[in-house]
Short mmCIF file of C-alpha atoms and ligand atoms in Angstrom, two decimals:
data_model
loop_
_atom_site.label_atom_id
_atom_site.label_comp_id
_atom_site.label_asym_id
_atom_site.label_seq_id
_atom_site.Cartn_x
_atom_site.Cartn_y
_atom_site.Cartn_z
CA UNK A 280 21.47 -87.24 62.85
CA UNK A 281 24.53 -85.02 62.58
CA UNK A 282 28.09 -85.60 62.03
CA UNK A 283 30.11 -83.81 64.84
CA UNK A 284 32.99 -81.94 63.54
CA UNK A 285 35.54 -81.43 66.17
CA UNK A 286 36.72 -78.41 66.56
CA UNK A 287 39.83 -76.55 68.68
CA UNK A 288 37.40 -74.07 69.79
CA UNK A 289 35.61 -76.43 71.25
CA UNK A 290 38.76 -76.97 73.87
CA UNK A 291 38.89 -80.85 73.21
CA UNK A 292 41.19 -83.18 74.39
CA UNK A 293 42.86 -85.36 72.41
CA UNK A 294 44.37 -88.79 72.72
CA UNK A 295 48.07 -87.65 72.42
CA UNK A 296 47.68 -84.55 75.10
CA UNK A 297 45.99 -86.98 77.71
CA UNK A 298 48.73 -89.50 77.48
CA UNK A 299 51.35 -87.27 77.43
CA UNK A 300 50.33 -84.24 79.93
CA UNK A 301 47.36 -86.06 81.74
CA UNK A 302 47.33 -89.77 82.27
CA UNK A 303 51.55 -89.38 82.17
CA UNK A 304 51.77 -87.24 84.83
CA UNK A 305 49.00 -87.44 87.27
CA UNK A 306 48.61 -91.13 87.14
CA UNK A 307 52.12 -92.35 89.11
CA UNK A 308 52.78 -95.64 87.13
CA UNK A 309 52.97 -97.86 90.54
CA UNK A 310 49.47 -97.61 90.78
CA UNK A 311 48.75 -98.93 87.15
CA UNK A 312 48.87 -102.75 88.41
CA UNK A 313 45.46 -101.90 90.93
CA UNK A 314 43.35 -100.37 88.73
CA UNK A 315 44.16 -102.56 85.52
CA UNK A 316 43.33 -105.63 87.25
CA UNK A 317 39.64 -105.52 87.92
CA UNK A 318 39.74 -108.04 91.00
CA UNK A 319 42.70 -105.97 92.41
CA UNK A 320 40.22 -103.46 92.23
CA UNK A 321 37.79 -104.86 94.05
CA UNK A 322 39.64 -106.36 97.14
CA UNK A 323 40.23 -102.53 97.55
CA UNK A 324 37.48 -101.03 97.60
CA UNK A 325 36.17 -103.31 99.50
CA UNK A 326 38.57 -102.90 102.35
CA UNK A 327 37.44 -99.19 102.37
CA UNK A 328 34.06 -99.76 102.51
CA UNK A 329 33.43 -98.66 98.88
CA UNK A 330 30.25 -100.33 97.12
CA UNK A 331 30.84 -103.01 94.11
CA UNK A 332 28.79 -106.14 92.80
CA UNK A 333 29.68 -109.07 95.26
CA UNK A 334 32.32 -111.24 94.14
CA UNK A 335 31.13 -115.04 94.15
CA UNK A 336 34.36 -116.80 92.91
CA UNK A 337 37.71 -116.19 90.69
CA UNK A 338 39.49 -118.98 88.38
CA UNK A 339 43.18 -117.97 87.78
CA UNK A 340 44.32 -121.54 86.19
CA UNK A 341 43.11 -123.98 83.80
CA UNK A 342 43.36 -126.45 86.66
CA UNK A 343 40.39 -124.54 88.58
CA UNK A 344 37.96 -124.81 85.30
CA UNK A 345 36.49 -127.36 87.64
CA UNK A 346 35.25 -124.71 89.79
CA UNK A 347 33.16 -123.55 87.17
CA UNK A 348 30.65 -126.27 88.18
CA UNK A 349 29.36 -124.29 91.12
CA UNK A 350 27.81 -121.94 88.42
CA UNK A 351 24.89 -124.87 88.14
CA UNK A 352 23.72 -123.54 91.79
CA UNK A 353 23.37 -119.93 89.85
CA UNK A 354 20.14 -118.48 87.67
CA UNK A 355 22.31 -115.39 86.96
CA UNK A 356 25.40 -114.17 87.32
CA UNK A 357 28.17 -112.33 85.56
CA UNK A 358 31.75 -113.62 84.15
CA UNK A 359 34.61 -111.51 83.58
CA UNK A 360 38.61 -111.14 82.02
CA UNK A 361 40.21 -109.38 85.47
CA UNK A 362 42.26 -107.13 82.91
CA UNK A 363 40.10 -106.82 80.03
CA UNK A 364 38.66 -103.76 78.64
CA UNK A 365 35.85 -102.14 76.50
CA UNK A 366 33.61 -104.93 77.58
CA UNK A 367 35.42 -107.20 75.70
CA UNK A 368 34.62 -110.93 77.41
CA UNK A 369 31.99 -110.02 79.78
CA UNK A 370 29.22 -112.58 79.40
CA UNK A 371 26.09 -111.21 80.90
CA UNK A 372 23.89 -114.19 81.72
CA UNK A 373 20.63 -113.17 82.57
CA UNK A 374 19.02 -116.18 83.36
CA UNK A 375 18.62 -119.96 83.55
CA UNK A 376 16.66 -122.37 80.99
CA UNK A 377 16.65 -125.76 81.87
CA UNK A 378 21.06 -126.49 82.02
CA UNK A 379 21.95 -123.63 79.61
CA UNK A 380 22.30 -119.92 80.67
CA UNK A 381 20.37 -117.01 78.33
CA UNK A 382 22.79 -113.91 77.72
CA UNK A 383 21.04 -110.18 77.75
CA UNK A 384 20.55 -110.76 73.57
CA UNK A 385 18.67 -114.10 74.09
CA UNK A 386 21.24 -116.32 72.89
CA UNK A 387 21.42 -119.71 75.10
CA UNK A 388 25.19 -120.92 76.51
CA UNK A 389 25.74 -124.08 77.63
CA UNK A 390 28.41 -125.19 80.48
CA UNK A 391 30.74 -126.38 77.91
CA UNK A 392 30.55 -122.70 75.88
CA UNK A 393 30.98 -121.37 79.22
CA UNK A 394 34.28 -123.35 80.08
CA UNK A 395 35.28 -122.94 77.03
CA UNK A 396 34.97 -118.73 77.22
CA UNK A 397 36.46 -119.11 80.45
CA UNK A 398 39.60 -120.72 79.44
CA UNK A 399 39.84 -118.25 76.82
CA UNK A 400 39.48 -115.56 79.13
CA UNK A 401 42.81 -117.08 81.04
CA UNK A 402 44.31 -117.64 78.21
CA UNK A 403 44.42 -113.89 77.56
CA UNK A 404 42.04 -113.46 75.01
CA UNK A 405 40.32 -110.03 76.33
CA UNK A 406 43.19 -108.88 78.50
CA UNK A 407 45.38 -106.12 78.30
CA UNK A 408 48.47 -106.86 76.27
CA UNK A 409 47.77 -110.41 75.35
CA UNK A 410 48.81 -111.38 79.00
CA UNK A 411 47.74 -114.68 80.63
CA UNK A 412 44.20 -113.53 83.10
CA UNK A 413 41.92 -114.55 85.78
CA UNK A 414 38.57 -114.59 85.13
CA UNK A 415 35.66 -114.64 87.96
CA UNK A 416 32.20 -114.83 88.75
CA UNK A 417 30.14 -111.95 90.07
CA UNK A 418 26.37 -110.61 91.16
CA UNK A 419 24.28 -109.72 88.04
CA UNK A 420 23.25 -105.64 88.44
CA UNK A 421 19.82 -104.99 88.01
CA UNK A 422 18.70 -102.35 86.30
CA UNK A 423 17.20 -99.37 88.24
CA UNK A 424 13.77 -98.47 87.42
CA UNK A 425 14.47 -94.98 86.39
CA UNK A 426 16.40 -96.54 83.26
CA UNK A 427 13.75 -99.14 82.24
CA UNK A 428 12.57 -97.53 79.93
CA UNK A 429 15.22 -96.13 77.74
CA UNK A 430 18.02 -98.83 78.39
CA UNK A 431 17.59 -102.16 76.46
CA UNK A 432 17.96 -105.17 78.16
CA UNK A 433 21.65 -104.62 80.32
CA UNK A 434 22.49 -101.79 82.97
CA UNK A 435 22.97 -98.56 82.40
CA UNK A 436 26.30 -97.53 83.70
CA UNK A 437 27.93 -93.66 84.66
CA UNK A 438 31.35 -92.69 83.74
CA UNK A 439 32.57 -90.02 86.26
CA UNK A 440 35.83 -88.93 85.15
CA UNK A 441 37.63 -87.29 88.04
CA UNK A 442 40.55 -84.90 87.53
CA UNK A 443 42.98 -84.54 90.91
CA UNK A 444 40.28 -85.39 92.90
CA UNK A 445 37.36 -83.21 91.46
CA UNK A 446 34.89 -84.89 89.40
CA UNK A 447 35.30 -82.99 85.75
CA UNK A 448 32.76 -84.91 83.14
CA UNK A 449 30.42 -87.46 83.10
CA UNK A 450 28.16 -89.81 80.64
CA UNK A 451 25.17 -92.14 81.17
CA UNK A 452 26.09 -95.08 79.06
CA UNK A 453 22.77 -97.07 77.93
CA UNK A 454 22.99 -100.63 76.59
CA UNK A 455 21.38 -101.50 73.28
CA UNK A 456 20.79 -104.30 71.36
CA UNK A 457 24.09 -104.48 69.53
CA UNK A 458 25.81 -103.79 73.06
CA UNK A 459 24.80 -107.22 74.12
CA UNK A 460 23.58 -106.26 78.01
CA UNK A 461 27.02 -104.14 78.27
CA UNK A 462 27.29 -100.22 78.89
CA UNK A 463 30.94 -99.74 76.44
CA UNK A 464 30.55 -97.47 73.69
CA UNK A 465 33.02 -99.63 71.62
CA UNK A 466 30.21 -102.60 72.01
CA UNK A 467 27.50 -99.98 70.23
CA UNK A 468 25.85 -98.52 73.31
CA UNK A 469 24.68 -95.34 73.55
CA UNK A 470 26.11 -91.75 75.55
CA UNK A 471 24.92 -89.38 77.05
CA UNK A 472 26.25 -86.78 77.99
CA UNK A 473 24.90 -85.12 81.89
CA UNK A 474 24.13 -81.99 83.28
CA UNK A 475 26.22 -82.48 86.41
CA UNK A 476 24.87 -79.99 88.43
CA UNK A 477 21.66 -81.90 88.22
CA UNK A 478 22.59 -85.99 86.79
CA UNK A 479 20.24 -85.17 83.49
CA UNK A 480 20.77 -86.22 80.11
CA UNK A 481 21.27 -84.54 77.57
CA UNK A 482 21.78 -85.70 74.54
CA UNK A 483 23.50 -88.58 72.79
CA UNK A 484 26.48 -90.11 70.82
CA UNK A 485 25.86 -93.73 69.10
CA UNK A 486 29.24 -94.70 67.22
CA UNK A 487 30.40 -90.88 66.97
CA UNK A 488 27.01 -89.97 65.71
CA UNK A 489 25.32 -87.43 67.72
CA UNK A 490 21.43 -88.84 68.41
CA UNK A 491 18.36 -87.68 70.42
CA UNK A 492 16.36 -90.74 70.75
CA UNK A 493 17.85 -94.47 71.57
CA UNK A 494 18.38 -96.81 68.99
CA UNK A 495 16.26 -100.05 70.14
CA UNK A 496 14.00 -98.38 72.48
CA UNK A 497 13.34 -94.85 70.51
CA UNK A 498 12.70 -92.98 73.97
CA UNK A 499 14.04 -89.82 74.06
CA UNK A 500 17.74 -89.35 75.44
CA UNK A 501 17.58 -86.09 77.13
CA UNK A 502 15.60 -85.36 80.49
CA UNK A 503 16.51 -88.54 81.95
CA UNK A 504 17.54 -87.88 85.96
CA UNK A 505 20.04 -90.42 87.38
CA UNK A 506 19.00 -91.27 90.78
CA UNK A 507 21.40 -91.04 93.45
CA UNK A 508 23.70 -88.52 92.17
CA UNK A 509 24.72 -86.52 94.78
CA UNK A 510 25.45 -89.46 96.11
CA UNK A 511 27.13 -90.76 93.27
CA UNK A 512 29.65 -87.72 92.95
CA UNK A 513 30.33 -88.09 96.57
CA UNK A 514 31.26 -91.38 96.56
CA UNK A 515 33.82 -90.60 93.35
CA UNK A 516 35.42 -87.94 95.60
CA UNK A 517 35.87 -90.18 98.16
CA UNK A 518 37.35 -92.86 95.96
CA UNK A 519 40.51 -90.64 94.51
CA UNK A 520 41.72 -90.86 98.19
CA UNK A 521 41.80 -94.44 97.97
CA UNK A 522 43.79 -94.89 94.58
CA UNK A 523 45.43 -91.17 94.23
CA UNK A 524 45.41 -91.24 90.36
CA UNK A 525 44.69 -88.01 89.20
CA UNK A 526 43.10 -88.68 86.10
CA UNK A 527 40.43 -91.64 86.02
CA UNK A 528 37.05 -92.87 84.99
CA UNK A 529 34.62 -94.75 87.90
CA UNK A 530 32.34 -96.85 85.80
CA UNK A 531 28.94 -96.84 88.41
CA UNK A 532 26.02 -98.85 87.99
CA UNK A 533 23.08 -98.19 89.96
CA UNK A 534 21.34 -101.67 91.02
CA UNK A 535 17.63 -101.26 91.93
CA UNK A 536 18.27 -103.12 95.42
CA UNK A 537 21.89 -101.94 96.42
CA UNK A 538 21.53 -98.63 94.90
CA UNK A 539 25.30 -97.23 93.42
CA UNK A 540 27.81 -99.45 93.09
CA UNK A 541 31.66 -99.07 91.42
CA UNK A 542 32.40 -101.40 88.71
CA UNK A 543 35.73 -100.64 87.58
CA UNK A 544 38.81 -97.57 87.55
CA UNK A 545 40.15 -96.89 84.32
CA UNK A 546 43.13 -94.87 84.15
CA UNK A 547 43.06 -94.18 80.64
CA UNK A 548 39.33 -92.87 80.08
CA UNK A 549 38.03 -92.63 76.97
CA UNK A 550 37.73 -89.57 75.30
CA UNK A 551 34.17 -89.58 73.61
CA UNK A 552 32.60 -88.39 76.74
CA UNK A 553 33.26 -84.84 74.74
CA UNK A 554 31.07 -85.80 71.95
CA UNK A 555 28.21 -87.00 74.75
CA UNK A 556 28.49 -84.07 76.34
CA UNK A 557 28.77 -81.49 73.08
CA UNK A 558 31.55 -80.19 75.16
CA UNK A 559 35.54 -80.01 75.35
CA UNK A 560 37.32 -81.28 78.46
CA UNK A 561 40.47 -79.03 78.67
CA UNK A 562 38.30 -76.08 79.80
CA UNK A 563 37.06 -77.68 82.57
CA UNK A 564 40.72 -79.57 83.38
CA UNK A 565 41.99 -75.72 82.95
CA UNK A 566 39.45 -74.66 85.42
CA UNK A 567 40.60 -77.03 88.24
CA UNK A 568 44.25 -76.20 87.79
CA UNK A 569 43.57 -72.50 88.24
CA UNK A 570 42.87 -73.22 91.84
CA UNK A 571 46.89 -74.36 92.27
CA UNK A 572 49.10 -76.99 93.61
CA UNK A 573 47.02 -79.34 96.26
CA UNK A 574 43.84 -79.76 94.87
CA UNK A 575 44.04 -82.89 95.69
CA UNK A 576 44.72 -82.94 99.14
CA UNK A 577 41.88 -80.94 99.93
CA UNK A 578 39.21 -82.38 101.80
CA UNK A 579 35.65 -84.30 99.23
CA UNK A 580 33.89 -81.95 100.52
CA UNK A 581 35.48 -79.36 99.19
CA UNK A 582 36.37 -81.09 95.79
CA UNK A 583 32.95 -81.36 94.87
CA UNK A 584 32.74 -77.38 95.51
CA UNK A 585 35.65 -76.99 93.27
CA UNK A 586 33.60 -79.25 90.77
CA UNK A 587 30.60 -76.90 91.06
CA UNK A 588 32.23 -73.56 90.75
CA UNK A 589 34.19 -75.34 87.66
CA UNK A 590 31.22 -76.04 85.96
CA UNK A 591 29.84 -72.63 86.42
CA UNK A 592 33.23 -71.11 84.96
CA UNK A 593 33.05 -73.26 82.20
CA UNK A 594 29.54 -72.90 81.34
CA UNK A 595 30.10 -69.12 80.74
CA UNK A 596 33.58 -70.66 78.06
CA UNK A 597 30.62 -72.60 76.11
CA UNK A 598 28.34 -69.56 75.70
CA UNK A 599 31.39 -67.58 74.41
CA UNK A 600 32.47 -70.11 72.04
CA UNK A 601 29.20 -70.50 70.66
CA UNK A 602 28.02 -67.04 69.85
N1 ADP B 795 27.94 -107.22 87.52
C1 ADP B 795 27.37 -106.75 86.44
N2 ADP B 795 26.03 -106.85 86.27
C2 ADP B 795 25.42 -106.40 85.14
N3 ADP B 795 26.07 -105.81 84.12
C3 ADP B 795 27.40 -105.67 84.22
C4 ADP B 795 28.12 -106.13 85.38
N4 ADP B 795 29.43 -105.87 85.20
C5 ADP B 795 29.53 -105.27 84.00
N5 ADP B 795 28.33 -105.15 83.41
C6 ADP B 795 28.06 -104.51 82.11
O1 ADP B 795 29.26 -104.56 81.34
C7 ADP B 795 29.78 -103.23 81.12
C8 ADP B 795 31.30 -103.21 81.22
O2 ADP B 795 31.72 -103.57 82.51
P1 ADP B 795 33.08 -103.09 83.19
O3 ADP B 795 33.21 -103.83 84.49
O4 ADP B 795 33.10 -101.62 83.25
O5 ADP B 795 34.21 -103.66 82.19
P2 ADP B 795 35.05 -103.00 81.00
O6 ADP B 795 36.40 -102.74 81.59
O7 ADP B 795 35.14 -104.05 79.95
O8 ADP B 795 34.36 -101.73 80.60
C9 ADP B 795 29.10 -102.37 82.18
O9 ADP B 795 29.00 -101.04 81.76
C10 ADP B 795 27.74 -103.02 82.35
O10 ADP B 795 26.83 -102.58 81.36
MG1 MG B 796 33.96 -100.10 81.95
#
């Protein structure tokens, strides 16, 4: 293990440039309220068609706790803050044991620890700013085969992060013990960072320490091929014309029966994809704005071009800066 030393060079972003030149101006402000609110988010990409884990049922008062009853009918399912973050509150429960509920780690919940994280979740526990939340109920992703391996216990998910349209970086995010069944780097899982011309890892990042193998499992990191990619990328292109923020991260899972599916938006993406990927992002958000005013109006197809011919621009910026 090696400590990464960031470097200028290197043509990373940092948290004060993407607030103030990225997120502050390509993200109009309007749009905030969709994509922090993670049911918001839903309802809308549903009415465009856009894949996400079904929805079984929301509780936006203490009033509705009764609702939470209808869980007893479920073997697995997953609970969520609408506007929380970083994983924080999302109880993955993987299956049933007699009336209690077993979370990805093993750890049994009964219905009264379950009301009881639900009303904290609408109390605002996990949410954004403290603010009162809605909580709900949705399908449990199943890992896809081609992670089984590595991934422990939870699902995989990939971060695309898409600059005016064209998708610019992304990471695999693998689960691991300490993660709890979630995919957030802040819970301890793992990045890595992807060869996007292809969807393989390379390596990875494990709380700003760069690693080759995981932590749980000890299968290698790189080499790993993410199955639907193309597909993937397409579907990210497709989704900036549905919320026009120019500078987001799609969280994807891939479940081994519905195949992709979009989990969340974030419009303030985190910024260790760079250490996942070994690899600055304002060469690559350079790259796109060479091509002008309208990027983003052009049509996916030819955004994902733009994407390809970035990455082969770029590529030749990381051989320079290394020799
Ligand atoms: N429906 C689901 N099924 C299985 N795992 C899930 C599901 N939703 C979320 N997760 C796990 O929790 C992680 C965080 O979920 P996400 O919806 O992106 O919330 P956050 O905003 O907290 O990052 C995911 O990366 C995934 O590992
Ligand atoms: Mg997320």
């Amino acid at each position: 293990m090696i400590c990464l030393n960031p470097k200028k060079k290197f043509g990373l972003l940092g948290m004060n440039h993407r607030n103030g030149w990225y997120t502050l101006i390509r993200n109009p402000r309007r749009l905030y309220p969709l994509v922090d609110d993670k049911l918001k988010t839903k309802e809308c990409l549903e009415s465009h068609q856009l894949p996400s884990p079904e929805l079984y049922f929301s509780i936006n008062h203490n009033f509705e706790l009764k609702f939470l009853r209808e869980i007893k009918f479920l073997k697995e399912f997953v609970i969520k803050p609408a506007r929380g973050a970083e994983g924080r509150g999302i109880l993955v429960l993987v299956d049933k044991v007699g009336t209690q509920w077993k979370k990805a780690s093993g750890e049994l919940l009964s219905m009264d620890d379950i009301e009881y994280h639900v009303s904290n979740i609408l109390a605002g526990l996990y949410s954004l700013g403290g603010l009162d939340d809605q909580a709900f109920i949705e399908y449990r992703v199943r890992s896809h085969v081609a992670f089984r391996a590595v991934a422990f216990q939870g699902v995989p998910d990939i971060r695309v992060i898409l600059y005016r349209g064209v998708p610019l970086m992304c990471m695999l995010r693998l689960p691991t013990k300490e993660s709890d069944g979630k995919a957030n780097l802040h819970q301890g899982a793992v990045g890595a960072g992807l060869n996007m011309l292809e969807g393989i890892t390379m390596g990875g990042v494990h709380h700003s320490l760069l690693i080759d193998r995981h932590p749980d499992t000890q299968v290698p990191i790189a080499g790993l091929k993410v199955p639907f990619w193309e597909s993937m990328l397409e579907t990210a292109a497709k989704t900036y014309e549905v919320f026009k923020m120019g500078y987001i991260g799609i969280d994807f899972v891939i479940d081994q029966i519905l195949g992709p599916l979009i989990l969340e938006l974030n419009a303030r993406p985190g910024l260790s994809i760079q250490l996942a990927n070994r690899e600055g992002l304002l060469p690559r958000l350079r790259a796109v704005d060479a091509y002008g005013a309208g990027v983003e109006e052009l049509s996916w197809e030819r955004r994902l071009e733009i994407s390809r011919e970035m990455l082969h621009k770029t590529s030749s910026f990381k051989k320079e800066t290394k020799a």
